[in-house]
Amino acid sequence: MDVPPGLATRPTADAVMGAVIAAAVAARFMTPALDVRNGTPFTLYTASAQNEARLKQAGLKFFSPNEKLGFHTDGLIRNDAIYVPRYLALYNILIAYRRPGNFLWVPFSLWPDFERYGESIGWNVPYRFAMTPIVYSGAIGQASLPAPRFIEAPIFWRDGGQQQAVFLNGEVIGPASATARFDMGHLIEMKDSISMRSTRLAVPQRARRLILMNNGAGFHARDVFADPVPGVRYTRSFMRSVSTEGLRVYN
């Protein structure tokens, strides 16, 4: 859904009104989880050349807009339990790139290797993840850098009935058990299979575009943001909301 410009005469007020409308529409489809720091029903991400340089100096892994973001699912940590939210909403406030590419979604039902990798990687087998940190914007040119967070969760989860989920977020370090063995090549092959063998849906990335998806039923990714607009302070700003509705996959 695209939120039209021109809702207010001043550009800042227009951007705020667009974001409010996007958040209100997202809330009609789901109950958004609150940001742990700000208490808002979304988390705001803003990228700039200065903040990215500071992240690199701190040695934190993050995804710059000009890096390709591979297929994954979003997760939620609540009361030390791990969830796969059912819904995800993304709203681009600003994209300072002339060629922003596409946003991609692959439903599990259109990936022919789902069951095969569920068996080879293991159903309900816990793995150790290094989570990509949320970086909060502070004063101009600065960012609040969180400490790295490590969690345990299964990649493929299934209950005794028909419910199933995939938690694939952050960086997989290895099995949670020190005695378990796992060939990381299986995970690399799995990601290649999703990219090469799946049928995906593509939506062009644009400013003021709200994208709502079923995070619990598929993987998502985005293309590289290319051809940056010169002389801008911020390269991209977007809002992300995940639903409190979802499957609890690990305690």
Coordinates of C-alpha atoms in Angstrom, one line a residue:
M1 CA 0.0 0.0 0.0
D2 CA 1.4 3.4 -1.0
V3 CA 0.7 6.4 1.2
P4 CA 0.4 9.5 -1.1
P5 CA 2.5 12.5 -0.5
G6 CA 1.1 16.0 0.0
L7 CA -0.8 15.3 3.2
A8 CA 0.7 18.4 4.8
T9 CA 2.5 21.4 3.3
R10 CA 5.7 21.1 5.3
P11 CA 7.9 18.1 4.3
T12 CA 8.6 17.0 7.9
A13 CA 4.9 17.1 8.8
D14 CA 4.0 15.2 5.6
A15 CA 6.5 12.5 6.4
V16 CA 5.2 12.2 10.0
M17 CA 1.6 11.9 8.8
G18 CA 2.6 9.3 6.3
A19 CA 4.3 7.2 9.0
V20 CA 1.2 7.6 11.3
I21 CA -1.1 6.3 8.6
A22 CA 1.2 3.4 7.8
A23 CA 1.3 2.4 11.5
A24 CA -2.5 2.7 11.8
V25 CA -3.0 0.5 8.8
A26 CA -0.5 -2.1 10.1
A27 CA -2.3 -2.1 13.4
R28 CA -5.6 -3.1 11.7
F29 CA -4.0 -6.3 10.5
M30 CA -2.1 -7.3 13.7
T31 CA -1.3 -6.4 17.3
P32 CA 2.2 -4.8 17.0
A33 CA 4.8 -5.8 19.6
L34 CA 6.1 -2.8 21.5
D35 CA 9.7 -1.7 21.0
V36 CA 11.6 -2.6 24.2
R37 CA 13.3 0.8 24.4
N38 CA 10.8 3.3 23.2
G39 CA 7.5 1.6 23.9
T40 CA 6.3 2.4 20.4
P41 CA 4.4 -0.2 18.2
F42 CA 7.3 -0.1 15.7
T43 CA 11.0 0.3 15.6
L44 CA 12.5 3.1 13.5
Y45 CA 15.8 2.4 11.6
T46 CA 17.8 5.2 10.1
A47 CA 21.0 4.6 8.1
S48 CA 23.6 7.3 7.4
A49 CA 27.2 7.2 6.3
Q50 CA 28.4 8.4 9.7
N51 CA 26.4 5.8 11.7
E52 CA 27.6 3.0 9.4
A53 CA 31.2 4.1 9.9
R54 CA 30.7 4.0 13.6
L55 CA 29.2 0.5 13.5
K56 CA 32.1 -0.8 11.5
Q57 CA 34.6 0.7 13.9
A58 CA 32.8 -1.0 16.8
G59 CA 33.0 -4.3 14.9
L60 CA 29.2 -4.8 14.8
K61 CA 27.7 -6.8 12.0
F62 CA 24.8 -5.0 10.4
F63 CA 23.2 -4.7 7.0
S64 CA 23.8 -1.5 5.1
P65 CA 21.2 -0.5 2.4
N66 CA 23.9 -1.1 -0.3
E67 CA 24.3 -4.8 0.9
K68 CA 22.0 -7.5 -0.3
L69 CA 19.9 -8.9 2.5
G70 CA 19.5 -12.7 2.1
F71 CA 16.3 -14.7 2.7
H72 CA 15.3 -15.0 6.4
T73 CA 12.4 -14.8 8.8
D74 CA 12.0 -12.2 11.5
G75 CA 11.9 -13.3 15.2
L76 CA 10.7 -11.8 18.5
I77 CA 12.2 -12.3 21.9
R78 CA 9.6 -11.8 24.7
N79 CA 10.2 -12.8 28.4
D80 CA 13.3 -14.8 27.2
A81 CA 11.1 -17.0 25.0
I82 CA 11.6 -17.0 21.2
Y83 CA 8.7 -16.4 18.8
V84 CA 8.2 -16.3 15.1
P85 CA 5.7 -13.5 14.6
R86 CA 2.9 -14.2 12.2
Y87 CA 2.9 -10.8 10.6
L88 CA 5.6 -8.3 9.6
A89 CA 5.1 -4.7 8.4
L90 CA 7.7 -2.5 6.8
Y91 CA 7.2 1.1 5.8
N92 CA 9.9 3.1 3.9
I93 CA 9.9 6.7 5.1
L94 CA 13.0 7.6 3.0
I95 CA 15.0 5.9 0.3
A96 CA 17.9 8.0 -1.0
Y97 CA 18.8 5.6 -3.8
R98 CA 17.8 5.9 -7.5
R99 CA 17.7 2.1 -8.0
P100 CA 16.3 0.5 -4.8
G101 CA 15.4 -2.8 -6.4
N102 CA 12.8 -5.2 -5.1
F103 CA 11.5 -6.6 -1.9
L104 CA 11.1 -10.4 -2.1
W105 CA 9.0 -13.0 -0.4
V106 CA 9.1 -16.8 -0.8
P107 CA 6.2 -18.7 0.7
F108 CA 7.2 -22.1 2.2
S109 CA 4.7 -23.7 -0.1
L110 CA 6.6 -22.6 -3.2
W111 CA 10.0 -23.9 -2.0
P112 CA 10.3 -27.5 -3.1
D113 CA 13.1 -28.4 -0.6
F114 CA 11.3 -27.4 2.6
E115 CA 10.8 -30.9 4.0
R116 CA 14.3 -32.1 2.8
Y117 CA 16.1 -29.4 4.8
G118 CA 13.8 -29.7 7.7
E119 CA 15.0 -33.3 8.0
S120 CA 18.7 -32.6 7.3
I121 CA 19.0 -29.6 9.7
G122 CA 16.6 -31.2 12.2
W123 CA 13.1 -30.5 13.5
N124 CA 13.1 -28.8 17.0
V125 CA 16.9 -29.0 17.2
P126 CA 18.2 -25.9 19.0
Y127 CA 21.0 -23.8 17.4
R128 CA 23.0 -20.9 18.7
F129 CA 22.4 -17.5 17.0
A130 CA 24.2 -14.2 17.1
M131 CA 21.4 -11.7 16.7
T132 CA 21.9 -8.6 14.5
P133 CA 21.6 -5.7 16.9
I134 CA 19.0 -2.9 16.8
V135 CA 20.9 0.4 16.5
Y136 CA 19.0 3.4 17.9
S137 CA 19.6 6.8 16.4
G138 CA 20.8 9.3 18.9
A139 CA 22.1 12.8 18.3
I140 CA 22.9 13.7 14.7
G141 CA 25.7 11.6 13.5
Q142 CA 25.6 9.3 16.5
A143 CA 24.0 6.0 17.4
S144 CA 23.4 4.0 20.5
L145 CA 25.3 0.7 20.1
P146 CA 23.9 -2.3 22.0
A147 CA 25.8 -5.3 23.2
P148 CA 25.7 -8.4 21.0
R149 CA 23.0 -10.8 22.0
F150 CA 23.2 -14.6 21.7
I151 CA 20.2 -16.8 21.8
E152 CA 19.2 -20.4 21.2
A153 CA 16.3 -21.5 18.9
P154 CA 15.5 -24.2 16.4
I155 CA 15.7 -23.4 12.8
F156 CA 12.9 -25.7 11.9
W157 CA 10.1 -26.1 14.4
R158 CA 7.0 -28.3 14.4
D159 CA 4.5 -29.2 17.1
G160 CA 2.6 -32.4 17.4
G161 CA -0.1 -31.1 15.1
Q162 CA 0.0 -29.1 11.9
Q163 CA 1.8 -26.0 13.1
Q164 CA 5.3 -25.4 11.9
A165 CA 7.7 -22.4 11.7
V166 CA 11.2 -21.5 10.5
F167 CA 13.4 -19.2 12.7
L168 CA 16.2 -17.9 10.5
N169 CA 17.4 -14.6 11.8
G170 CA 20.8 -13.3 12.7
E171 CA 23.9 -15.5 12.2
V172 CA 23.9 -19.2 13.0
I173 CA 27.0 -20.1 15.0
G174 CA 26.3 -23.8 15.4
P175 CA 24.3 -26.4 17.5
A176 CA 23.3 -25.3 21.0
S177 CA 24.8 -28.6 22.3
A178 CA 28.6 -28.8 22.5
T179 CA 28.4 -32.5 21.7
A180 CA 26.1 -32.2 18.7
R181 CA 27.6 -32.2 15.2
F182 CA 26.4 -30.2 12.3
D183 CA 27.8 -29.4 8.9
M184 CA 27.3 -25.7 8.3
G185 CA 27.5 -26.5 4.6
H186 CA 23.9 -27.7 4.9
L187 CA 22.8 -24.2 6.0
I188 CA 24.7 -22.6 3.1
E189 CA 23.1 -25.1 0.7
M190 CA 19.7 -24.4 2.1
K191 CA 20.1 -20.6 1.6
D192 CA 21.2 -21.2 -2.0
S193 CA 18.2 -23.5 -2.5
I194 CA 15.8 -20.8 -1.3
S195 CA 17.5 -18.2 -3.7
M196 CA 17.8 -20.5 -6.7
R197 CA 14.9 -23.1 -6.6
S198 CA 12.0 -21.1 -5.1
T199 CA 9.3 -19.1 -6.7
R200 CA 9.2 -15.7 -5.2
L201 CA 7.0 -12.6 -5.2
A202 CA 8.7 -9.3 -5.9
V203 CA 7.5 -5.8 -4.9
P204 CA 9.5 -2.7 -6.0
Q205 CA 10.9 -0.9 -3.0
R206 CA 9.7 2.7 -2.8
A207 CA 9.5 5.5 -0.3
R208 CA 6.1 5.8 1.4
R209 CA 5.3 2.2 0.5
L210 CA 3.9 -0.1 3.3
I211 CA 4.6 -3.8 2.8
L212 CA 2.6 -6.3 4.9
M213 CA 3.5 -10.0 4.8
N214 CA 2.9 -13.3 6.5
N215 CA 6.3 -13.8 8.2
G216 CA 5.2 -17.1 9.6
A217 CA 4.6 -18.6 6.2
G218 CA 7.6 -17.6 4.2
F219 CA 11.1 -16.1 3.8
H220 CA 11.8 -12.5 2.8
A221 CA 14.8 -10.6 1.4
R222 CA 15.6 -7.4 -0.5
D223 CA 17.8 -6.4 -3.3
V224 CA 20.8 -4.1 -3.0
F225 CA 20.0 -0.4 -2.9
A226 CA 22.0 1.0 -5.7
D227 CA 23.0 4.4 -7.2
P228 CA 22.8 6.6 -4.0
V229 CA 21.7 10.1 -4.1
P230 CA 24.7 12.3 -3.5
G231 CA 24.9 14.9 -0.7
V232 CA 22.2 13.5 1.6
R233 CA 22.6 13.1 5.4
Y234 CA 20.4 10.0 5.7
T235 CA 20.5 7.2 3.1
R236 CA 17.4 5.2 4.3
S237 CA 14.8 5.4 7.1
F238 CA 12.1 2.8 7.7
M239 CA 9.6 1.5 10.3
R240 CA 9.4 -2.1 11.2
S241 CA 6.6 -3.8 13.2
V242 CA 6.1 -7.4 14.1
S243 CA 3.0 -8.9 15.5
T244 CA 2.5 -10.3 19.0
E245 CA 0.6 -13.1 17.2
G246 CA 2.9 -15.9 16.4
L247 CA 4.3 -19.3 17.4
R248 CA 6.5 -19.8 20.4
V249 CA 9.4 -22.0 19.1
Y250 CA 11.7 -22.0 22.1
N251 CA 11.6 -21.3 25.9

